[in-house]
Tab-separated table of C-alpha atoms and ligand atoms in Angstrom:
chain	number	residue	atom	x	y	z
T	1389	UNK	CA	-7.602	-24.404	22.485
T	1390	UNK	CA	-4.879	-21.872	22.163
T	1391	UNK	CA	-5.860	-18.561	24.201
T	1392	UNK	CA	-7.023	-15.656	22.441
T	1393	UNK	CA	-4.459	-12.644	21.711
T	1394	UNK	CA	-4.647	-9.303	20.501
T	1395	UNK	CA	-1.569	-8.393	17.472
T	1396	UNK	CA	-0.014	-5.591	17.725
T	1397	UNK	CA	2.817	-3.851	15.759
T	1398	UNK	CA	6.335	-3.878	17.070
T	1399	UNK	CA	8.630	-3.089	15.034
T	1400	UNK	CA	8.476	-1.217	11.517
T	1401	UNK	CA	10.705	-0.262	8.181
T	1402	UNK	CA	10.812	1.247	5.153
T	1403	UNK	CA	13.098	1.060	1.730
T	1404	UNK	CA	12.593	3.310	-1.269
T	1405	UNK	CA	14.343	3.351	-4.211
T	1406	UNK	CA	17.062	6.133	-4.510
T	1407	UNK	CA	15.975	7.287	-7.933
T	1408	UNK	CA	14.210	9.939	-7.720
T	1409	UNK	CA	11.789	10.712	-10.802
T	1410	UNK	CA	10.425	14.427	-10.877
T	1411	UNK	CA	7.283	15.808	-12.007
T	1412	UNK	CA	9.806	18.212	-14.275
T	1413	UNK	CA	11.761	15.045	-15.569
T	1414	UNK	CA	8.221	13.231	-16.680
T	1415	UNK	CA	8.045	16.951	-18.640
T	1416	UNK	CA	10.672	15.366	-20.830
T	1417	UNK	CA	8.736	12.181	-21.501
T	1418	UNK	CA	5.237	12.739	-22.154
T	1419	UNK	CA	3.578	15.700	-22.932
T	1420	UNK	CA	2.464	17.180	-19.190
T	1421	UNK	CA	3.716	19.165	-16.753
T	1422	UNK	CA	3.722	19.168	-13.217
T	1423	UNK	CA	0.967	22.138	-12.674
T	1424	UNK	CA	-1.203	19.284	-13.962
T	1425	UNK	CA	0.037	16.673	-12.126
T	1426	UNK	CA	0.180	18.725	-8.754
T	1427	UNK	CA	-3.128	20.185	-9.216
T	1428	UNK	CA	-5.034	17.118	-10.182
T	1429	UNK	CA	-3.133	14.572	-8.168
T	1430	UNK	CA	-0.733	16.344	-4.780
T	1431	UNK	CA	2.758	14.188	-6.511
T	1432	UNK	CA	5.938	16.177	-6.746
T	1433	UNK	CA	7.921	13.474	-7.141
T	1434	UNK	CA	8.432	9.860	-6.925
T	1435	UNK	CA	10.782	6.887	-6.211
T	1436	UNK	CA	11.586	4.869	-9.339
T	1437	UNK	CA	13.387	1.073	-9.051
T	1438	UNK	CA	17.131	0.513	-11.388
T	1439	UNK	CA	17.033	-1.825	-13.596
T	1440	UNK	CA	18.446	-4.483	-11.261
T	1441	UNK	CA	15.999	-3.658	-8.455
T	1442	UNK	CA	13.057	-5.722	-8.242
T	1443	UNK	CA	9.930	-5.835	-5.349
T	1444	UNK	CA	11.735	-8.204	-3.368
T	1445	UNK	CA	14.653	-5.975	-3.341
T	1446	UNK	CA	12.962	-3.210	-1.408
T	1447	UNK	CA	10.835	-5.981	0.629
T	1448	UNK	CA	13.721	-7.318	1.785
T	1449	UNK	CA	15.355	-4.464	3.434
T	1450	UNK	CA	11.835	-2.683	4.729
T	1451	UNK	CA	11.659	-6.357	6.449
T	1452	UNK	CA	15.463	-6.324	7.929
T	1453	UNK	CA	14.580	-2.595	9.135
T	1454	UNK	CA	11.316	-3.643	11.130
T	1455	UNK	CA	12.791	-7.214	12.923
T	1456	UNK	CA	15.545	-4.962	13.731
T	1457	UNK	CA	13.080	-2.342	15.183
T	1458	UNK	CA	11.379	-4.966	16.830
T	1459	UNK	CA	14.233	-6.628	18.191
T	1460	UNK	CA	13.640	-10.080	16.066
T	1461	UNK	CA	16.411	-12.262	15.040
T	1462	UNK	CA	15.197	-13.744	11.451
T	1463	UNK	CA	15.219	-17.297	12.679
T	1464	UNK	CA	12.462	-15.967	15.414
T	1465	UNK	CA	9.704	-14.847	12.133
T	1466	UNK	CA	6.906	-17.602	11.903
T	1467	UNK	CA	5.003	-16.152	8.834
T	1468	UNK	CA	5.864	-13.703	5.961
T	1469	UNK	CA	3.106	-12.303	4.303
T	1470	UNK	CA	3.946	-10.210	1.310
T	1471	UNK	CA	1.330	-8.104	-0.145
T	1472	UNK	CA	1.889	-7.423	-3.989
T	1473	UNK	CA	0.448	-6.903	-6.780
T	1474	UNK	CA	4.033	-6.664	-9.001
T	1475	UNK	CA	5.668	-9.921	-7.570
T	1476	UNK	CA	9.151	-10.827	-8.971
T	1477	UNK	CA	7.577	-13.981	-10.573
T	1478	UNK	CA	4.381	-15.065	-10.973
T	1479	UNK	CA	5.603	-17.704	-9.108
T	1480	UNK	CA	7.633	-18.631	-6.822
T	1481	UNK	CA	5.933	-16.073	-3.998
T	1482	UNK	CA	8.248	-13.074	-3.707
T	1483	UNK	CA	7.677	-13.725	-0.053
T	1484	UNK	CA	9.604	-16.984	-0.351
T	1485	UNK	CA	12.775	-14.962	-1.880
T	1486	UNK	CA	12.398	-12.567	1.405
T	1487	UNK	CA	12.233	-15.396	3.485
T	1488	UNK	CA	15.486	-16.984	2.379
T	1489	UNK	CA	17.021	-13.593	1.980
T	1490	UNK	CA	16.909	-12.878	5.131
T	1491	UNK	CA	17.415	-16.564	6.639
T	1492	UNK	CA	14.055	-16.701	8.222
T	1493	UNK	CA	14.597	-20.627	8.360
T	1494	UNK	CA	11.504	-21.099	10.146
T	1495	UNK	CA	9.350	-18.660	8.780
T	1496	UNK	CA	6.042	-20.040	6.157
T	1497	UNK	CA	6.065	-17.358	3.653
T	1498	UNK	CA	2.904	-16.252	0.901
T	1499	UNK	CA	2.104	-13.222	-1.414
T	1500	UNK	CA	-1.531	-11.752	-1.031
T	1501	UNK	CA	-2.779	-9.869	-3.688
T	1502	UNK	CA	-5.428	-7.685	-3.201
T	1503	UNK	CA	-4.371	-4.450	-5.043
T	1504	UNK	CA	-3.602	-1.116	-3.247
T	1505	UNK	CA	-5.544	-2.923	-0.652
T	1506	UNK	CA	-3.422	-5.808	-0.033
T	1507	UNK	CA	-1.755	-4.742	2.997
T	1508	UNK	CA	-4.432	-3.899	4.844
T	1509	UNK	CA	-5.861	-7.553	3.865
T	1510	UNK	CA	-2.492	-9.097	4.848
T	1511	UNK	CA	-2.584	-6.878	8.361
T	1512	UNK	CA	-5.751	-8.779	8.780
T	1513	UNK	CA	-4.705	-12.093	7.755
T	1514	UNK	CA	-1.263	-12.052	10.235
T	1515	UNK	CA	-3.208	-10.712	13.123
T	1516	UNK	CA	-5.706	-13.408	13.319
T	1517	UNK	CA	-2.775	-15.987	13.201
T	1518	UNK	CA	-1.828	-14.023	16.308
T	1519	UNK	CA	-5.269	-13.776	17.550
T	1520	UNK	CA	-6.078	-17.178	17.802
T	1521	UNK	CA	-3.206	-18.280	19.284
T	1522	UNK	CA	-0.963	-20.254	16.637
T	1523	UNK	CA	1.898	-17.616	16.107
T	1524	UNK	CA	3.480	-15.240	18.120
T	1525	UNK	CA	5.935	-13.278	15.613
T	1526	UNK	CA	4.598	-12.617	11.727
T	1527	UNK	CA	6.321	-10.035	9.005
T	1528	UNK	CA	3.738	-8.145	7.063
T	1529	UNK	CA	5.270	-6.525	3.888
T	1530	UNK	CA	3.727	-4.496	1.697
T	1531	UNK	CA	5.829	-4.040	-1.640
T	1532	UNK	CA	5.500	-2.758	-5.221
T	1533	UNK	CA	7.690	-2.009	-8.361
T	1534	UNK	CA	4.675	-0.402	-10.619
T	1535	UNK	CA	7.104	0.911	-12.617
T	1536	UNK	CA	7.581	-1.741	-14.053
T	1537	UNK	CA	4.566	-2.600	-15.584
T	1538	UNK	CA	3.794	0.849	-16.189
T	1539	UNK	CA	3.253	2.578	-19.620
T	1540	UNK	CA	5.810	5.081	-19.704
T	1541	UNK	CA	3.909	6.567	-23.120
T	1542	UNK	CA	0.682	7.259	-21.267
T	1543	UNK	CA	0.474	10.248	-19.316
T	1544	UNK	CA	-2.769	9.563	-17.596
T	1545	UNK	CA	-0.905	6.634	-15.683
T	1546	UNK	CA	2.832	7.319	-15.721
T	1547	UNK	CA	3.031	9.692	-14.110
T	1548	UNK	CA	0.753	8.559	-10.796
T	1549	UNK	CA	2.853	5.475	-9.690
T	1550	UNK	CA	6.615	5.197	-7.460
T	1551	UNK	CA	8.224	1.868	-6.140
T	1552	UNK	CA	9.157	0.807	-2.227
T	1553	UNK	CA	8.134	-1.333	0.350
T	1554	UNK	CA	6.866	-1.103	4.071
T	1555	UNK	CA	6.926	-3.927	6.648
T	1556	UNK	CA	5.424	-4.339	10.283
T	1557	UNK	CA	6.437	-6.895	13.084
T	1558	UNK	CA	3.218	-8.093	14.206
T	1559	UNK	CA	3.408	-9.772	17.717
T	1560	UNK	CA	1.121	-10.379	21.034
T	1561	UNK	CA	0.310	-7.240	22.982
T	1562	UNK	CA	-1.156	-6.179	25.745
T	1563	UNK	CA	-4.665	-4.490	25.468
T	1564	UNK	CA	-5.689	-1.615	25.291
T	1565	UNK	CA	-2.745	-2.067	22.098
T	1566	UNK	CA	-3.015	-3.479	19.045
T	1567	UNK	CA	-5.593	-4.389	16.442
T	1568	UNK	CA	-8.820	-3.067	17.267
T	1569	UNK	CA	-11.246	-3.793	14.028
T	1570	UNK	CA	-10.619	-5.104	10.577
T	1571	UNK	CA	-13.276	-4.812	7.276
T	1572	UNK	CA	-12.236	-6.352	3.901
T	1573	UNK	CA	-14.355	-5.699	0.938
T	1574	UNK	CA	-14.168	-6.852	-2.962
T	1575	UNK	CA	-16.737	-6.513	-5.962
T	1576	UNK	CA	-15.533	-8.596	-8.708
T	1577	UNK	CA	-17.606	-6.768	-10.852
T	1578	UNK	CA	-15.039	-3.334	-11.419
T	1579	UNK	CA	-11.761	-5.843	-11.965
T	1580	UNK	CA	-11.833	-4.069	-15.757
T	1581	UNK	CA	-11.340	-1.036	-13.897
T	1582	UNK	CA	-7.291	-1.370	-13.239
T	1583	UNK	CA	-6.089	-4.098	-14.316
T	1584	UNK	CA	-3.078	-5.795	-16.363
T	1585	UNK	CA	-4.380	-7.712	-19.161
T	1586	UNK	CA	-1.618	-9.828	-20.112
T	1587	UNK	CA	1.255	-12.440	-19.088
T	1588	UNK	CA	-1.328	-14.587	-16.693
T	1589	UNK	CA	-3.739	-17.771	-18.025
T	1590	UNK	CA	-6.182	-15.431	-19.657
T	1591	UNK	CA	-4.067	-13.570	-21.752
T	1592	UNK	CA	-0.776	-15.534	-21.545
T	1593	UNK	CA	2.410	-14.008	-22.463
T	1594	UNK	CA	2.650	-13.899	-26.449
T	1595	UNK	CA	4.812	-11.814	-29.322
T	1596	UNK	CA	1.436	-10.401	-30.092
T	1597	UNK	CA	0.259	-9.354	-26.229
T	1598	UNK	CA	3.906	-7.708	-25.857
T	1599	UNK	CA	3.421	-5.647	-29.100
T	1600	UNK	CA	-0.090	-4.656	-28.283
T	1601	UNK	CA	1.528	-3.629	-24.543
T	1602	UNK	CA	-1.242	-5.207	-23.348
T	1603	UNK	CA	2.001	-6.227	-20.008
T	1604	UNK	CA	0.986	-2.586	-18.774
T	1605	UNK	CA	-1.578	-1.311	-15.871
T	1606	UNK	CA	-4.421	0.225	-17.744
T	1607	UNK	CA	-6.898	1.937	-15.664
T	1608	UNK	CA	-10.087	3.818	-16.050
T	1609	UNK	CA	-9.049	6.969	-13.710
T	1610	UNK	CA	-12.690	9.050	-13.118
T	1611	UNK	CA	-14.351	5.852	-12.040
T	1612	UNK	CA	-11.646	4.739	-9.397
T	1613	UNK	CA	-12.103	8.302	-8.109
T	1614	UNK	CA	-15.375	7.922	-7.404
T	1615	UNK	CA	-15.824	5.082	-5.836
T	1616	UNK	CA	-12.211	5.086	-3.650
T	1617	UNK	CA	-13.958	8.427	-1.507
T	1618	UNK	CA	-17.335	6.389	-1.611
T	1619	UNK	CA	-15.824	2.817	-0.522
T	1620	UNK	CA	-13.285	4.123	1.558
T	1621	UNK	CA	-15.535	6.347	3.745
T	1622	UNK	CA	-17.990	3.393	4.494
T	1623	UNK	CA	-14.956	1.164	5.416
T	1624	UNK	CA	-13.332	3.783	7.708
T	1625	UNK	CA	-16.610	4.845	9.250
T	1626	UNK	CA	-17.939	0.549	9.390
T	1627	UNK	CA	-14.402	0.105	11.084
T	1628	UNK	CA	-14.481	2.542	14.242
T	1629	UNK	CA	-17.963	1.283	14.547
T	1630	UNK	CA	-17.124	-1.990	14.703
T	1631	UNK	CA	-14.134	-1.027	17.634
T	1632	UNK	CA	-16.819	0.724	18.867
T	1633	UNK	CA	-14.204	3.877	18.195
T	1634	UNK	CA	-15.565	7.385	17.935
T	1635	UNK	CA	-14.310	9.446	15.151
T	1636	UNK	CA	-12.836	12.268	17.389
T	1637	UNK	CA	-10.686	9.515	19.042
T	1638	UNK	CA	-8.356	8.928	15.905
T	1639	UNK	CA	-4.918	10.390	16.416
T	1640	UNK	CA	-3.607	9.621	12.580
T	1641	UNK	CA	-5.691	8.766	9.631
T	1642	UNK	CA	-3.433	6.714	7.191
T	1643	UNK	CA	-5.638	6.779	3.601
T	1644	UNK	CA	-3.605	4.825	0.497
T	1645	UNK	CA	-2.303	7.660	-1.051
T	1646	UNK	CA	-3.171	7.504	-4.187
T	1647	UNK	CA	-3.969	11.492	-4.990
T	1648	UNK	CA	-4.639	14.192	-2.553
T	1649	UNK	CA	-8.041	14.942	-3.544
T	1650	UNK	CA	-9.360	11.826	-2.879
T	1651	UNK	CA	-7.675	12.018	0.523
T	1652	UNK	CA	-9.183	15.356	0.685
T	1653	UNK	CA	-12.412	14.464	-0.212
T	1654	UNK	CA	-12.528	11.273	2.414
T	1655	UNK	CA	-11.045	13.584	5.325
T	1656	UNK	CA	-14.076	16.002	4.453
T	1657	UNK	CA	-16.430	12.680	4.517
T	1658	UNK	CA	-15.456	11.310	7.719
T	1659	UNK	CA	-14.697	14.877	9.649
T	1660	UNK	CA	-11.097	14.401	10.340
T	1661	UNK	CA	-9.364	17.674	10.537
T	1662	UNK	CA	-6.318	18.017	7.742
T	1663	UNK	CA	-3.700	17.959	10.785
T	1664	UNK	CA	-5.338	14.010	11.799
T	1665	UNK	CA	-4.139	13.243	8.052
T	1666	UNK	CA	-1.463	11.918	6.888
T	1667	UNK	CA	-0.037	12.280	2.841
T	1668	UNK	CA	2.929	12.111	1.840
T	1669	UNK	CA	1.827	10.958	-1.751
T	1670	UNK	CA	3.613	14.590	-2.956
T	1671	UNK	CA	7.387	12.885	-2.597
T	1672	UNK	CA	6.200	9.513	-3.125
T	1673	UNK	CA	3.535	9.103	-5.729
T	1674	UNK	CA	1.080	5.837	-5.368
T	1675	UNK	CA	3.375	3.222	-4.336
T	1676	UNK	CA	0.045	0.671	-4.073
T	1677	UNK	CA	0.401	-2.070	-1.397
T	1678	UNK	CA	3.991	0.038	0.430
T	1679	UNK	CA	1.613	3.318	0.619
T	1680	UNK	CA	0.172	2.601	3.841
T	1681	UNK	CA	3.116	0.889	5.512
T	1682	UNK	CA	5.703	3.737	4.208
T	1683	UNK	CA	3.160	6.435	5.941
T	1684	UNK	CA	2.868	4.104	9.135
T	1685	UNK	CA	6.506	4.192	9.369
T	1686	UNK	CA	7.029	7.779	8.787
T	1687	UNK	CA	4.074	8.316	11.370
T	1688	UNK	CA	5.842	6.611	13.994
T	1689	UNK	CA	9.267	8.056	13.096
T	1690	UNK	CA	8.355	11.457	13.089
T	1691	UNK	CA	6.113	11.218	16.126
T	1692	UNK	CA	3.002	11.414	14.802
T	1693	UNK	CA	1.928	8.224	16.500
T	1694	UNK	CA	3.157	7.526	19.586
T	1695	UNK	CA	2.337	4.419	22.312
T	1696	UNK	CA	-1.617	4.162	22.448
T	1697	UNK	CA	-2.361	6.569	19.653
T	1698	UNK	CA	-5.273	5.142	17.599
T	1699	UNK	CA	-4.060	5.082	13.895
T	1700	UNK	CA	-7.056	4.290	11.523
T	1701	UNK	CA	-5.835	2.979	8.176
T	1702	UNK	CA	-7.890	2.640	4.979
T	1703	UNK	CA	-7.372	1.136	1.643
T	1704	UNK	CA	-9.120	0.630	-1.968
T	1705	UNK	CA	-7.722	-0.814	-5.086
T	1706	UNK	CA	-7.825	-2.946	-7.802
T	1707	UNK	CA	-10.695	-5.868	-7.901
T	1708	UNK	CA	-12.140	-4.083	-7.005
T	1709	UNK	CA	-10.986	-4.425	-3.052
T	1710	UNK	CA	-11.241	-2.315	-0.233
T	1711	UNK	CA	-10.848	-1.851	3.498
T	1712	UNK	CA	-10.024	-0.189	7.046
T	1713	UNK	CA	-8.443	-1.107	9.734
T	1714	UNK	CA	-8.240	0.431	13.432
T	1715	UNK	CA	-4.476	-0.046	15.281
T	1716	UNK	CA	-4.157	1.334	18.802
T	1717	UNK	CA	-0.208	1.430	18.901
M	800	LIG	O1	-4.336	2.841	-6.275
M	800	LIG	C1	-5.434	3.094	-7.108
M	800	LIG	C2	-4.923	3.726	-8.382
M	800	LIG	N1	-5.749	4.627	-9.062
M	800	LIG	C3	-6.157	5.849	-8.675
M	800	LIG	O2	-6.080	6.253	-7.558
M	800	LIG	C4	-6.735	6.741	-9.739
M	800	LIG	C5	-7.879	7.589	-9.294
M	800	LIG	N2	-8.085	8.628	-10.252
M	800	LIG	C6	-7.368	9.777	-10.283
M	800	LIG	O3	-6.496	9.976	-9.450
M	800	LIG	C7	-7.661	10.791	-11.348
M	800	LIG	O4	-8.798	10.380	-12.091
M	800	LIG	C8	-6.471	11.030	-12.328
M	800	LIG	C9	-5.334	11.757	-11.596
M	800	LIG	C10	-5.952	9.723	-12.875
M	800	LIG	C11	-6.904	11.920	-13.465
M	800	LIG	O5	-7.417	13.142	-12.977
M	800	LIG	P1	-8.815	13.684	-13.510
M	800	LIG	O6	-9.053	14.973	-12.855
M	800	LIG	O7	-9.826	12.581	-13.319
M	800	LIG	O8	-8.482	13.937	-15.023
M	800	LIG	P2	-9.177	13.324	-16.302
M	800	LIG	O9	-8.804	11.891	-16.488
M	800	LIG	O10	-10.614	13.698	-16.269
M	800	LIG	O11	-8.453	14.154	-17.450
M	800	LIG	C12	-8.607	15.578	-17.569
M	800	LIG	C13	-7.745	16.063	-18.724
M	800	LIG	C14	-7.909	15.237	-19.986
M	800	LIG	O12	-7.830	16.118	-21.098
M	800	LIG	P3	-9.174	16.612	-21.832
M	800	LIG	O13	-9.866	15.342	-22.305
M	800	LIG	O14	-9.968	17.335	-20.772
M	800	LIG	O15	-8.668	17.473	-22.922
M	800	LIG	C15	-6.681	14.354	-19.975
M	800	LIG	O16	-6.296	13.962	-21.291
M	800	LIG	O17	-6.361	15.974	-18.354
M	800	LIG	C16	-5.640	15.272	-19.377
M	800	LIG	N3	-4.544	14.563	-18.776
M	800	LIG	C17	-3.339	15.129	-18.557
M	800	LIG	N4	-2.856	16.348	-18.851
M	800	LIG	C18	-1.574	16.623	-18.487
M	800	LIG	C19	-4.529	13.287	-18.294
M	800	LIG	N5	-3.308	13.024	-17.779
M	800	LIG	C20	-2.563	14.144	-17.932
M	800	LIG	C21	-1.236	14.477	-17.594
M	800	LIG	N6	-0.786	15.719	-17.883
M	800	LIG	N7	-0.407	13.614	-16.975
C-alpha cells in the first residue's frame, strides 16, 4: 500500500478576460442601472470573453501561470481536473484540450461539473489522489465562460455573471500544510433552480429549443439566496469541525462570490470579522467554478495568505451542490 500524504497547494494562476463589461455599459442593454446592481448584488464590473475566447482559453493560461509558480514542467502534471460547468464541448473534456495545450503528455485529464461548486469538489477529488499515494503532481482548474450561455435580454441574470479561470498545483506537503477537511453536498431535488434547459439528451439541441432560448442559464434568484447563506454556513462550520479547526483560527475566508450580501450574511453566520473576508465579486462579477480559485490567487498575491495561514473556502451552486473546504497553506 502506497503511504498516506497530505496535498497541498504549490503553485497558483489566474487569466481573465481583458474585456471589461461595466455596470454603466449593461445601462445601455437592459433596462437597469448600476445603483441596482451595486446595492442588491456588490458587482461594479465584470470580465467578459471575445468572441474567439472560449473556457479552455482562460484554463489554459491560469494552468501555465500555476506549474510555472510551482516550478512544474508540463510533462511532470499526472492529472488535470477541470471544473466547469460551460465546457468548450459537451464533449471532448475541455480538460483534454488543456492537457494537449500545454503538452502535459503524461497527464489523465477530466471535467467535473458540479456548478459554482465544482472546484471545491475537484480540490477534493485531486487531493485524495495525492492522499492515498497514487500521484504526486495534479492541476486543478476551475474555469467558466457564462457569458456565453447567458441571456443578454434578462436583467435579473445578465448582469450577475463574468468569465476567467483559476488553477492550483496540488502536490505532497509536509504537515501541518495542506488539506485539512473536505465536505461535498448535493440535493437533486433544487436542479430546476439554475439550470440550462437545452442542447443536452433531455432537451437536445433543436430550431425550436434555440428560438425558445431555452440554450440560456435560467435561474430562480430569491431561492438560491436563501439557501447559499443556509448551506454554506453548515458546510463551513461542518468543515472546521471536522479539522477539528476553531473558527477564530481562520486567517482568510474564501466564499464563491456570487453577491456581497450573501457573503455578508454568511460572515455574520459564522462570526468572521469583514477584514477575515475576502470579495472581490465588485470587479469580477460571479465567475462560478474560477470564483474561488481567482480569490485564492489574489489572496496569496497580495499577501493575504501567507505560509501556514488557514484559508477556509466554501462553495454552493447549481444541483443543487455545495461545500467547504479547510487549506492550511
Ligand atoms: O452561483 C450561484 C448563482 N446565483 C446566485 O448567486 C443568485 C442568488 N440570488 C441573488 O443574488 C439575488 O436574488 C439577485 C441579485 C439575483 C436578485 O436580487 P433580489 O434582491 O433577490 O431581487 P429580486 O429578484 O427580488 O427583484 C427585486 C426587483 C424586481 O422588481 P419588482 O418585482 O420588485 O418590481 C426585479 O424585477 O428588482 C428587479 N430587478 C432589477 N432591477 C434593476 C431584477 N433585476 C434587476 C436589474 N436591474 N438588473
Amino acid at each position: 500500500m502506497p503511504e498516506t500524504r497530505t496535498a497541498g497547494v504549490t503553485g497558483l494562476g489566474m487569466s481573465v478576460p481583458s474585456r471589461v463589461l461595466t455596470n454603466h455599459d449593461l445601462e445601455q442593454m437592459v433596462e437597469t442601472n448600476d445603483a441596482w446592481i451595486r446595492e442588491r448584488t456588490g458587482i461594479r464590473e465584470r470580465r467578459i470573453a471575445a468572441s474567439g475566447e472560449s473556457t479552455s482559453s482562460f484554463a489554459f493560461e491560469a494552468s501555465l501561470r500555476a506549474l510555472n509558480a510551482a516550478g512544474l514542467e508540463p510533462a511532470e502534471v499526472e492529472l488535470i481536473i477541470v471544473a466547469t460547468a460551460t465546457p468548450d464541448m459537451l464533449f471532448p473534456a475541455t480538460a483534454c484540450l488543456v492537457q494537449h495545450q500545454l503538452g502535459a503528455k503524461r497527464a489523465a485529464a477530466f471535467d467535473l461539473e458540479a456548478g459554482c461548486s465544482s472546484f471545491i469538489y475537484a480540490m477534493a477529488v485531486g487531493a485524495q489522489f495525492i492522499s492515498t499515494g497514487c500521484l504526486r503532481n495534479v492541476l486543478v482548474v476551475g474555469a467558466d465562460t457564462l457569458s456565453k450561455i447567458t441571456d443578454w435580454r434578462d436583467r435579473s441574470t445578465c448582469v450577475l455573471f463574468g468569465d476567467g479561470a483559476g488553477a492550483v498545483v496540488l502536490q505532497p506537503v509536509e504537515p501541518p500544510r495542506g488539506v485539512l477537511s473536505v465536505v461535498l453536498r448535493a440535493d437533486g431535488s433544487g436542479a430546476d433552480l439554475l439550470k440550462m434547459p437545452a442542447g443536452g439528451s433531455r432537451l437536445p439541441t433543436s430550431e425550436e429549443t434555440a428560438r425558445s432560448g431555452l440554450h440560456h442559464l435560467v435561474m430562480n434568484g430569491r431561492e438560491i439566496f436563501k439557501f447559499a447563506v443556509r448551506a454554506m454556513g453548515e458546510a463551513a462550520a461542518e468543515a472546521l469541525r471536522s479539522g477539528g479547526l476553531k473558527q477564530e483560527e481562520v486567517d482568510c475566508f474564501i466564499p464563491h462570490q456570487a453577491n456581497v450580501r450573501i457573503i455578508d450574511a454568511l460572515a455574520k453566520r459564522l462570526c468572521l470579522p469583514p477584514e477575515k473576508v475576502l470579495i472581490n465579486v465588485d470587479r469580477y462579477g460571479n465567475t462560478s467554478s474560477a470564483s474561488i480559485p481567482i480569490a485564492l490567487y489574489e489572496a496569496v498575491s497580495t499577501g493575504r495568505i501567507k505560509s501556514g495561514s488557514l484559508a477556509l473556502l466554501v462553495a454552493f451552486g447549481a444541483g443543487l451542490t455545495w461545500g467547504a473546504l479547510a487549506l492550511r497553506y
